[in-house]
Coordinates of N, CA and C in Angstrom, one line a residue:
Chain A
D287 N 18.9 -17.6 15.4 CA 17.6 -17.7 14.6 C 18.1 -17.0 13.0
A288 N 17.4 -17.7 12.0 CA 17.4 -17.1 10.8 C 16.5 -15.6 10.9
M289 N 17.0 -14.9 10.3 CA 16.2 -13.7 10.2 C 16.9 -12.5 9.2
V290 N 15.9 -11.4 9.3 CA 15.9 -10.2 8.4 C 16.5 -9.3 9.2
I291 N 17.6 -8.6 9.3 CA 18.0 -7.5 9.9 C 18.3 -6.2 9.4
Q292 N 18.0 -5.2 9.7 CA 17.8 -3.7 9.1 C 18.5 -2.7 10.2
N293 N 19.4 -2.0 9.5 CA 20.2 -1.0 10.2 C 20.2 0.4 9.6
P294 N 20.2 1.3 10.3 CA 19.6 1.4 11.9 C 18.2 1.2 11.8
R295 N 17.5 1.3 13.0 CA 16.2 1.2 13.3 C 15.4 2.5 12.6
Y296 N 16.5 3.7 13.2 CA 16.0 4.8 13.0 C 17.3 5.9 12.5
Q297 N 16.7 6.5 11.6 CA 17.8 7.4 10.6 C 17.2 8.8 10.5
V298 N 17.9 9.8 10.7 CA 17.8 11.0 10.6 C 18.8 11.7 9.6
T299 N 18.3 12.2 8.3 CA 19.0 13.0 7.5 C 18.6 14.1 7.0
Q300 N 19.4 15.0 6.7 CA 19.2 16.3 6.1 C 18.6 16.4 4.7
F301 N 17.9 17.3 4.4 CA 17.0 17.5 3.0 C 18.4 17.6 2.1
G302 N 18.5 16.6 1.2 CA 19.3 16.8 -0.1 C 20.7 15.8 0.4
K303 N 20.8 15.5 1.6 CA 22.1 14.9 1.8 C 21.8 13.1 1.6
P304 N 22.8 12.6 0.9 CA 22.5 11.1 0.8 C 22.6 10.2 2.0
V305 N 21.8 9.1 1.8 CA 21.8 8.5 3.0 C 21.4 6.9 2.5
T306 N 22.3 5.9 3.3 CA 22.1 4.6 3.0 C 21.4 3.7 3.9
L307 N 20.7 3.3 3.6 CA 20.1 1.8 4.6 C 20.4 0.6 4.5
S308 N 20.5 -0.2 5.3 CA 21.3 -1.5 5.0 C 20.2 -2.7 5.6
C309 N 20.3 -3.7 4.9 CA 19.6 -5.0 5.0 C 20.4 -6.1 5.1
S310 N 20.5 -6.9 6.2 CA 21.3 -8.5 5.9 C 20.0 -9.4 6.3
Q311 N 20.4 -10.7 5.8 CA 19.7 -11.7 6.0 C 20.7 -13.2 6.3
T312 N 20.1 -13.9 6.9 CA 20.8 -15.3 7.3 C 19.9 -16.3 7.1
L313 N 18.9 -16.2 5.9 CA 17.7 -16.8 5.6 C 18.5 -17.8 4.1
N314 N 19.6 -17.0 3.8 CA 20.2 -17.5 2.4 C 19.2 -17.6 1.4
H315 N 18.0 -16.6 1.2 CA 17.1 -16.3 0.4 C 17.5 -15.9 -0.8
N316 N 17.2 -16.2 -2.1 CA 17.4 -15.6 -3.3 C 17.1 -14.3 -3.7
V317 N 16.1 -13.9 -3.2 CA 15.4 -12.6 -3.5 C 15.2 -11.7 -2.2
M318 N 15.6 -10.2 -2.7 CA 15.6 -9.3 -1.6 C 14.7 -8.1 -2.1
Y319 N 13.9 -7.4 -1.4 CA 13.1 -6.4 -1.8 C 13.2 -5.3 -0.9
W320 N 12.9 -4.1 -1.4 CA 12.8 -2.7 -0.6 C 11.5 -2.2 -0.8
Y321 N 10.7 -2.0 0.1 CA 9.5 -1.4 0.2 C 9.5 0.0 1.0
Q322 N 8.5 0.9 0.6 CA 8.4 2.2 1.2 C 7.1 2.1 1.7
Q323 N 6.8 2.5 3.2 CA 5.9 2.6 3.9 C 5.5 3.6 4.3
K324 N 4.6 4.6 3.9 CA 4.1 5.8 4.9 C 3.1 5.5 5.7
S325 N 2.7 6.5 6.7 CA 1.9 6.2 7.6 C 0.2 5.6 7.3
S326 N -0.1 5.0 7.6 CA -1.5 4.2 7.5 C -1.5 3.8 5.9
Q327 N -0.4 3.4 5.2 CA -0.6 3.1 3.9 C -0.1 1.8 3.5
A328 N -0.3 1.5 2.4 CA 0.2 0.0 2.1 C 1.8 0.3 1.8
P329 N 2.5 -1.0 2.1 CA 3.8 -1.3 1.7 C 4.0 -1.0 0.2
K330 N 4.9 -0.1 -0.3 CA 4.9 0.0 -1.9 C 6.2 -0.4 -2.4
L331 N 6.5 -1.4 -3.0 CA 7.5 -2.1 -3.5 C 8.3 -1.0 -4.4
L332 N 9.6 -0.9 -4.1 CA 10.6 -0.1 -5.2 C 11.3 -0.9 -6.0
F333 N 11.9 -1.9 -5.4 CA 12.4 -2.7 -6.4 C 13.1 -4.0 -5.7
H334 N 13.6 -5.1 -6.5 CA 13.9 -6.2 -5.7 C 14.9 -7.0 -6.7
Y335 N 15.7 -7.8 -6.1 CA 16.8 -8.4 -6.5 C 16.5 -10.0 -6.6
Y336 N 16.7 -10.2 -7.8 CA 16.7 -12.1 -7.8 C 18.1 -12.2 -7.7
D337 N 18.9 -12.8 -6.9 CA 20.2 -13.2 -6.9 C 20.8 -11.6 -7.4
K338 N 21.5 -11.5 -8.3 CA 22.4 -10.4 -8.7 C 21.5 -9.5 -9.9
D339 N 20.1 -10.1 -10.3 CA 19.5 -9.1 -11.2 C 18.3 -8.4 -10.7
F340 N 18.7 -6.9 -11.1 CA 18.0 -5.7 -10.4 C 16.7 -5.7 -10.9
N341 N 15.6 -5.5 -10.5 CA 14.3 -5.4 -11.0 C 13.6 -4.2 -10.3
N342 N 13.7 -3.0 -11.2 CA 13.1 -1.7 -10.5 C 11.7 -1.6 -11.0
E343 N 10.8 -1.2 -10.0 CA 9.5 -0.8 -10.6 C 9.3 0.4 -11.2
A344 N 8.3 0.6 -12.2 CA 8.5 1.5 -13.0 C 8.0 3.0 -12.3
D345 N 7.6 2.9 -11.4 CA 7.3 4.1 -10.8 C 8.2 4.7 -9.3
T346 N 9.2 4.0 -9.4 CA 10.4 4.3 -8.5 C 11.1 5.5 -8.7
P347 N 11.2 6.5 -8.3 CA 11.9 7.6 -8.5 C 13.6 7.3 -8.6
D348 N 14.1 8.1 -9.5 CA 15.4 7.7 -9.8 C 16.4 8.0 -8.8
N349 N 15.7 8.8 -7.7 CA 16.5 9.2 -6.7 C 16.8 8.2 -5.5
F350 N 16.2 6.8 -5.8 CA 16.2 5.8 -5.2 C 17.0 4.7 -6.0
Q351 N 18.1 4.1 -5.4 CA 19.2 3.1 -6.1 C 19.1 1.8 -4.9
S352 N 19.9 1.0 -5.5 CA 20.1 -0.3 -4.6 C 21.2 -1.0 -5.0
R353 N 21.8 -1.6 -4.1 CA 23.0 -2.3 -4.4 C 23.0 -3.8 -3.7
R354 N 23.3 -5.0 -4.2 CA 23.4 -6.3 -3.5 C 24.8 -6.7 -3.9
P355 N 25.7 -6.4 -2.9 CA 27.2 -6.8 -3.1 C 27.3 -8.5 -3.2
N356 N 26.2 -8.9 -2.4 CA 26.3 -10.5 -2.1 C 25.0 -11.0 -1.8
T357 N 24.9 -12.3 -1.5 CA 23.6 -12.9 -1.1 C 22.8 -12.3 0.2
S358 N 24.0 -12.0 1.3 CA 23.4 -11.6 2.5 C 22.9 -10.3 2.5
F359 N 23.5 -9.3 1.7 CA 23.4 -7.9 1.8 C 22.7 -7.0 0.9
C360 N 21.8 -6.2 1.4 CA 21.4 -5.3 0.1 C 21.2 -4.0 0.8
F361 N 21.4 -2.8 0.0 CA 21.5 -1.7 0.4 C 20.5 -0.6 -0.3
L362 N 19.7 0.4 0.5 CA 19.0 1.3 -0.4 C 19.7 2.6 -0.2
D363 N 19.9 3.1 -1.2 CA 20.7 4.5 -1.3 C 19.5 5.5 -1.7
I364 N 19.4 6.5 -1.0 CA 18.5 7.8 -1.5 C 19.6 8.8 -1.8
R365 N 19.8 9.3 -2.9 CA 20.7 10.2 -3.4 C 20.4 11.5 -3.0
S366 N 19.2 12.1 -2.8 CA 19.1 13.3 -2.4 C 17.9 13.5 -1.9
P367 N 17.5 12.9 -0.4 CA 16.3 12.9 0.1 C 15.5 14.1 0.2
G368 N 14.3 14.0 0.0 CA 13.2 14.9 0.0 C 12.4 14.8 1.3
L369 N 11.7 15.8 1.3 CA 10.7 15.8 2.7 C 9.7 14.6 2.5
G370 N 9.6 14.4 1.4 CA 8.3 13.3 1.0 C 9.0 12.0 1.1
D371 N 10.2 12.0 1.2 CA 10.8 10.5 1.3 C 10.7 9.8 2.8
A372 N 10.2 10.9 3.6 CA 10.5 10.4 5.0 C 9.3 9.5 5.1
A373 N 9.7 8.2 5.6 CA 8.9 6.9 5.7 C 9.6 5.8 6.5
M374 N 8.8 4.7 6.5 CA 9.3 3.7 7.0 C 10.0 2.6 5.9
Y375 N 11.0 2.2 5.7 CA 11.8 1.4 4.6 C 11.8 0.0 5.3
L376 N 11.3 -1.1 4.3 CA 11.1 -2.3 5.1 C 11.8 -3.0 3.7
C377 N 12.7 -3.9 4.3 CA 13.5 -5.0 3.7 C 12.6 -6.4 4.0
A378 N 12.7 -7.0 2.7 CA 12.0 -8.5 2.7 C 13.0 -9.4 1.7
T379 N 12.5 -10.7 2.3 CA 13.5 -11.4 1.2 C 12.5 -12.7 1.3
S380 N 12.5 -13.5 0.0 CA 11.9 -14.9 -0.1 C 12.8 -15.7 -1.1
R381 N 12.5 -17.0 -0.7 CA 13.4 -17.8 -1.3 C 13.6 -18.1 -2.8
D382 N 12.2 -17.8 -3.3 CA 11.9 -17.7 -4.7 C 11.0 -16.7 -5.0
I383 N 10.8 -16.0 -6.4 CA 10.0 -15.0 -6.4 C 8.4 -14.9 -6.1
K384 N 8.1 -16.3 -6.1 CA 6.7 -16.3 -5.8 C 6.4 -16.9 -4.2
E385 N 7.3 -16.9 -3.8 CA 7.3 -17.6 -2.2 C 7.1 -16.5 -1.2
T386 N 6.6 -17.2 -0.1 CA 6.5 -15.9 1.0 C 7.5 -15.1 1.3
Q387 N 7.2 -13.8 1.5 CA 7.9 -12.5 1.8 C 8.3 -12.7 3.4
Y388 N 9.6 -12.5 3.9 CA 9.8 -12.3 5.2 C 10.3 -10.8 5.6
F389 N 9.8 -10.3 6.5 CA 10.3 -8.9 6.5 C 11.1 -8.7 7.8
G390 N 12.1 -7.8 7.3 CA 12.7 -7.1 8.7 C 11.9 -6.1 9.5
P391 N 12.6 -5.5 10.6 CA 12.0 -4.5 11.4 C 11.6 -3.4 10.7
G392 N 12.3 -2.8 9.9 CA 12.1 -1.5 9.1 C 12.9 -0.7 9.6
T393 N 13.6 0.5 8.8 CA 14.2 1.6 9.3 C 13.4 2.9 9.1
R394 N 12.9 3.6 10.1 CA 12.2 4.8 10.0 C 13.2 5.9 9.8
L395 N 13.0 6.4 8.3 CA 13.7 7.7 8.1 C 12.8 9.0 8.0
L396 N 13.7 9.9 8.8 CA 13.3 11.1 8.9 C 14.0 12.3 8.3
V397 N 13.5 12.9 7.5 CA 14.3 14.1 6.8 C 14.1 15.5 7.2
L398 N 15.0 15.9 7.8 CA 15.0 17.6 8.3 C 15.3 18.3 7.3
Chain Q
S487 N -9.4 0.7 -12.7 CA -8.4 0.7 -12.2 C -8.3 -0.8 -11.2
Q488 N -7.2 -1.0 -10.8 CA -6.8 -2.1 -9.6 C -6.8 -1.4 -8.4
K489 N -7.8 -2.3 -7.4 CA -7.6 -1.7 -6.0 C -7.7 -3.0 -4.9
I490 N -7.2 -2.8 -4.0 CA -7.3 -3.5 -2.8 C -7.6 -2.8 -1.6
E491 N -9.0 -2.9 -1.3 CA -9.6 -2.2 -0.1 C -9.6 -3.0 1.3
Q492 N -9.0 -2.3 2.3 CA -9.5 -2.8 3.7 C -10.0 -1.9 4.4
N493 N -10.7 -2.0 5.4 CA -11.5 -1.1 6.2 C -10.5 -0.1 6.8
S494 N -10.5 1.3 6.6 CA -9.5 2.1 7.1 C -9.9 2.5 8.3
E495 N -11.3 2.2 9.0 CA -11.5 2.3 10.5 C -11.1 1.2 11.1
A496 N -10.6 1.7 12.4 CA -10.3 0.7 13.2 C -11.5 -0.2 13.8
L497 N -11.2 -1.4 13.9 CA -12.0 -2.4 14.3 C -11.9 -2.4 15.7
N498 N -12.8 -2.1 16.8 CA -12.7 -2.4 18.3 C -13.5 -3.5 18.8
I499 N -13.3 -4.3 19.4 CA -13.9 -5.3 19.9 C -13.5 -5.8 21.4
Q500 N -14.2 -6.6 22.0 CA -14.1 -7.1 23.4 C -13.3 -8.3 23.5
E501 N -12.4 -8.4 24.3 CA -11.8 -9.8 24.5 C -12.7 -10.9 24.6
G502 N -12.2 -12.1 23.9 CA -13.0 -13.1 23.8 C -14.1 -13.3 22.6
K503 N -14.5 -12.2 22.2 CA -15.1 -12.1 20.8 C -14.2 -12.6 19.5
T504 N -15.0 -12.7 18.5 CA -14.4 -13.0 17.4 C -14.3 -11.9 16.2
A505 N -13.0 -11.3 15.9 CA -13.0 -10.2 15.2 C -12.8 -10.5 13.7
T506 N -13.5 -10.0 12.8 CA -13.3 -10.3 11.5 C -13.1 -8.9 10.6
L507 N -12.0 -9.4 9.8 CA -11.5 -8.4 8.8 C -11.8 -8.5 7.5
T508 N -12.1 -7.6 6.6 CA -12.2 -7.7 5.4 C -11.2 -7.5 4.3
C509 N -11.1 -8.0 3.2 CA -10.2 -7.6 2.2 C -11.1 -7.7 0.8
N510 N -11.3 -6.5 0.3 CA -12.0 -6.6 -1.1 C -11.1 -5.9 -2.4
Y511 N -11.1 -6.9 -3.5 CA -10.3 -6.2 -4.5 C -11.1 -6.3 -5.8
T512 N -10.7 -5.4 -6.8 CA -11.0 -5.4 -8.0 C -10.3 -5.6 -8.8
N513 N -10.5 -6.0 -10.1 CA -9.9 -5.9 -11.2 C -8.3 -6.8 -11.2
Y514 N -8.3 -7.8 -10.2 CA -6.9 -8.6 -10.1 C -7.3 -10.0 -10.2
S515 N -6.7 -10.6 -10.7 CA -7.0 -12.2 -10.6 C -6.0 -13.0 -9.9
P516 N -6.0 -12.9 -8.6 CA -5.1 -13.3 -7.8 C -4.6 -14.8 -8.0
A517 N -3.2 -15.3 -7.9 CA -3.1 -16.7 -7.6 C -3.1 -17.1 -6.4
Y518 N -3.0 -16.2 -5.4 CA -3.2 -16.3 -3.9 C -3.2 -15.2 -3.1
L519 N -3.7 -15.2 -1.9 CA -3.9 -14.0 -1.1 C -3.1 -14.4 0.2
Q520 N -2.5 -13.4 0.8 CA -2.1 -13.7 2.3 C -2.3 -12.7 3.3
W521 N -2.3 -13.1 4.4 CA -2.4 -12.0 5.5 C -1.3 -11.9 6.4
Y522 N -1.1 -10.6 6.8 CA 0.2 -10.3 7.5 C -0.3 -9.6 8.7
R523 N 0.6 -9.5 9.7 CA 0.4 -8.8 10.8 C 1.2 -7.8 11.0
Q524 N 1.0 -6.6 11.5 CA 2.0 -5.4 11.6 C 2.0 -4.6 12.9
D525 N 2.9 -4.9 13.7 CA 2.8 -3.9 15.0 C 3.4 -2.7 14.8
P526 N 2.8 -1.6 15.5 CA 3.4 -0.2 15.3 C 5.2 -0.3 15.3
G527 N 5.5 0.3 14.1 CA 6.7 0.5 14.0 C 7.9 -0.6 13.7
R528 N 6.9 -1.7 13.4 CA 7.6 -2.8 13.0 C 7.2 -3.4 11.3
G529 N 7.9 -4.5 10.9 CA 7.7 -4.9 9.9 C 6.8 -6.0 9.9
P530 N 5.8 -6.2 8.5 CA 4.9 -7.2 8.6 C 5.3 -8.6 8.9
V531 N 4.4 -9.2 9.5 CA 4.9 -10.8 9.8 C 3.6 -11.8 9.3
F532 N 4.1 -12.8 8.3 CA 3.3 -13.4 7.7 C 2.5 -14.5 8.6
L533 N 1.2 -14.5 8.2 CA 0.3 -15.2 8.9 C -0.4 -16.5 8.2
L534 N -1.1 -16.2 7.3 CA -1.6 -17.1 6.5 C -1.5 -17.0 5.0
L535 N -1.5 -18.1 4.2 CA -1.9 -17.9 2.7 C -3.0 -18.8 2.2
I536 N -3.9 -18.3 1.5 CA -4.6 -19.2 0.6 C -4.6 -18.8 -0.4
R537 N -5.0 -20.2 -1.5 CA -4.6 -20.1 -2.9 C -6.0 -19.8 -3.4
E538 N -6.0 -19.4 -4.6 CA -7.4 -19.3 -5.4 C -8.5 -20.3 -5.7
N539 N -8.0 -21.6 -5.4 CA -8.6 -22.7 -5.6 C -9.0 -23.2 -4.0
E540 N -8.8 -22.5 -3.1 CA -8.8 -22.9 -1.7 C -10.3 -22.1 -1.2
K541 N -11.3 -22.8 -0.7 CA -12.2 -21.8 0.1 C -11.7 -21.3 1.5
E542 N -11.5 -21.9 2.2 CA -10.9 -21.6 3.7 C -9.7 -22.1 4.2
K543 N -9.1 -21.4 5.1 CA -8.0 -22.0 5.6 C -7.9 -21.8 7.3
R544 N -7.2 -22.7 8.1 CA -7.3 -22.3 9.5 C -6.0 -22.7 10.0
K545 N -5.7 -21.8 10.9 CA -4.3 -21.9 11.7 C -4.5 -21.7 13.3
E546 N -4.7 -22.4 14.2 CA -5.0 -22.1 15.6 C -6.0 -21.3 15.5
R547 N -6.2 -20.0 16.1 CA -7.1 -19.4 16.3 C -7.7 -18.5 15.1
L548 N -7.0 -18.6 13.9 CA -7.0 -17.8 12.8 C -7.6 -18.7 11.5
K549 N -8.6 -17.9 11.1 CA -9.4 -18.6 9.6 C -9.6 -17.5 8.9
V550 N -9.1 -18.0 7.5 CA -9.3 -17.1 6.2 C -10.1 -17.7 5.4
T551 N -11.1 -16.9 4.7 CA -11.8 -17.6 3.6 C -11.4 -16.8 2.5
F552 N -11.8 -17.2 1.3 CA -11.3 -16.7 -0.2 C -12.7 -16.8 -1.1
D553 N -13.4 -15.7 -1.5 CA -14.2 -16.0 -2.6 C -13.9 -15.3 -3.7
T554 N -13.4 -15.8 -4.7 CA -13.0 -15.6 -6.1 C -14.3 -14.6 -6.6
T555 N -15.3 -15.2 -6.6 CA -16.4 -14.5 -7.1 C -17.1 -13.2 -6.6
L556 N -16.8 -13.2 -5.3 CA -17.1 -12.0 -4.9 C -15.8 -11.2 -4.8
K557 N -14.8 -11.5 -5.1 CA -13.4 -10.8 -4.9 C -13.3 -10.5 -3.3
Q558 N -13.4 -11.3 -2.4 CA -13.2 -10.7 -1.1 C -12.5 -11.9 -0.5
S559 N -11.8 -11.7 0.8 CA -11.1 -12.6 1.7 C -11.7 -11.8 3.0
L560 N -12.2 -13.0 3.9 CA -12.3 -12.4 5.2 C -11.2 -13.0 6.0
F561 N -11.0 -12.5 7.3 CA -10.0 -12.9 8.3 C -10.5 -13.0 9.6
H562 N -10.4 -14.1 10.1 CA -11.2 -14.2 11.4 C -10.4 -14.8 12.6
I563 N -10.3 -13.8 13.6 CA -9.6 -14.5 14.9 C -10.4 -14.6 16.2
T564 N -10.5 -16.0 16.4 CA -11.5 -16.3 17.2 C -10.9 -16.0 18.6
A565 N -11.9 -16.0 19.7 CA -11.1 -15.8 21.1 C -10.3 -14.9 21.2
S566 N -10.5 -13.5 20.7 CA -9.6 -12.6 20.7 C -9.1 -12.0 22.1
Q567 N -7.8 -11.6 22.1 CA -7.0 -11.4 23.2 C -6.4 -9.9 23.0
P568 N -6.2 -9.0 24.1 CA -5.6 -7.9 23.7 C -4.2 -8.0 22.8
A569 N -3.6 -9.2 23.1 CA -2.3 -9.3 22.5 C -2.7 -9.5 20.9
D570 N -3.7 -9.6 20.5 CA -3.8 -9.6 19.0 C -4.2 -8.2 18.3
S571 N -4.2 -7.3 19.1 CA -4.0 -5.7 18.6 C -3.0 -5.8 18.0
A572 N -3.0 -5.0 16.7 CA -2.5 -4.8 15.6 C -3.0 -4.4 14.2
T573 N -2.1 -4.2 13.2 CA -2.6 -3.9 11.8 C -2.6 -5.0 11.3
Y574 N -3.5 -5.4 10.4 CA -3.5 -6.6 9.8 C -3.7 -6.3 8.2
L575 N -2.6 -6.5 7.6 CA -2.6 -6.2 5.8 C -3.2 -7.8 5.1
C576 N -3.8 -7.1 4.1 CA -4.0 -8.4 3.2 C -2.9 -8.1 1.9
A577 N -2.4 -9.2 1.1 CA -1.7 -8.9 0.1 C -2.0 -10.1 -0.8
L578 N -2.3 -9.6 -2.4 CA -2.5 -10.5 -3.2 C -1.1 -10.9 -4.2
R579 N -1.0 -12.1 -4.5 CA -0.3 -12.6 -5.4 C -0.7 -12.5 -6.7
L580 N -0.5 -12.0 -8.0 CA -1.2 -11.8 -9.2 C -0.9 -13.6 -10.0
S581 N -1.5 -13.8 -10.4 CA -1.4 -15.1 -11.4 C -0.8 -14.4 -12.5
G582 N 0.0 -15.5 -13.4 CA 0.8 -15.1 -14.5 C 2.0 -14.9 -14.4
G583 N 2.6 -14.2 -15.4 CA 3.9 -13.7 -15.0 C 4.1 -12.7 -14.3
Y584 N 3.2 -12.1 -13.7 CA 3.4 -10.8 -13.1 C 3.7 -11.0 -11.3
N585 N 4.8 -10.9 -11.1 CA 5.6 -11.4 -10.0 C 5.2 -10.6 -8.7
K586 N 4.6 -9.5 -8.7 CA 4.7 -8.4 -7.8 C 3.5 -9.1 -6.5
L587 N 3.8 -8.8 -5.3 CA 2.8 -8.8 -4.3 C 2.2 -7.7 -3.8
I588 N 0.9 -7.4 -4.0 CA 0.3 -5.9 -4.0 C -0.4 -6.0 -2.5
F589 N -0.1 -5.0 -1.8 CA -0.5 -4.9 -0.3 C -1.7 -4.0 -0.2
G590 N -2.7 -4.2 0.8 CA -3.8 -3.3 1.0 C -3.2 -2.5 2.0
A591 N -3.8 -1.2 2.6 CA -3.2 -0.4 3.6 C -3.4 -1.1 5.0
G592 N -4.4 -2.1 5.2 CA -4.5 -2.8 6.5 C -5.6 -2.0 7.3
T593 N -5.9 -2.7 8.3 CA -7.1 -2.4 9.3 C -6.5 -2.5 10.6
R594 N -6.6 -1.7 11.4 CA -6.1 -1.9 12.7 C -7.5 -2.6 13.6
L595 N -6.9 -3.4 14.4 CA -7.7 -4.0 15.3 C -7.3 -3.6 16.7
A596 N -8.0 -3.1 17.4 CA -7.8 -3.2 18.9 C -9.1 -4.0 19.9
V597 N -8.4 -4.9 20.6 CA -9.0 -5.8 21.7 C -8.8 -5.3 22.9
H598 N -10.2 -4.9 23.5 CA -10.2 -4.3 24.8 C -10.3 -5.4 25.8
P599 N -9.7 -5.4 27.1 CA -10.0 -6.5 28.1 C -11.4 -6.3 28.6

């Protein structure tokens, strides 16, 4: 089945220790997104890639970076996680920028 | 300021009844509105899309209405089942060149046997 896969499902890191979350898709979609969702809050868009073009949201902290080495994979790097970065991180894809987004199961990040 | 509001209180209903969830927005001109279902610890799953020129959309037991004058969408689940228990998010796609999808925080629905 075509899908969006996120690994790991749960990630524990230490305060200030870099961490990378990964997302892969078999949908062959052009656009990949990263959202941060805290408990009982709306998913908040961090950035997206349209193909190789990176689009950062104005209020995304510099601590968050992303890489998309090919169509299928996209990574979220948190350079120095703080306690406030503990959240669910959701990857989504869409065929084009205004089309329906399909989400992965998310990675729950815990910062100790 | 721009806002999307969904009832933060959980909606508790009896199995078999119709659940109605509300999404209100201010200061947006959406091209369309979507509803997603999110189970605990999982990513949102797309359910329905309704465009600005559509009043109503149906899919099986789901019905969505969209009133751009009231700036409101209603999401109905008829003949609700305990398996419908989840958080339901609305999301707006803005018209014009702004490509972002803006989500509400969701309303939790609990359907009791």
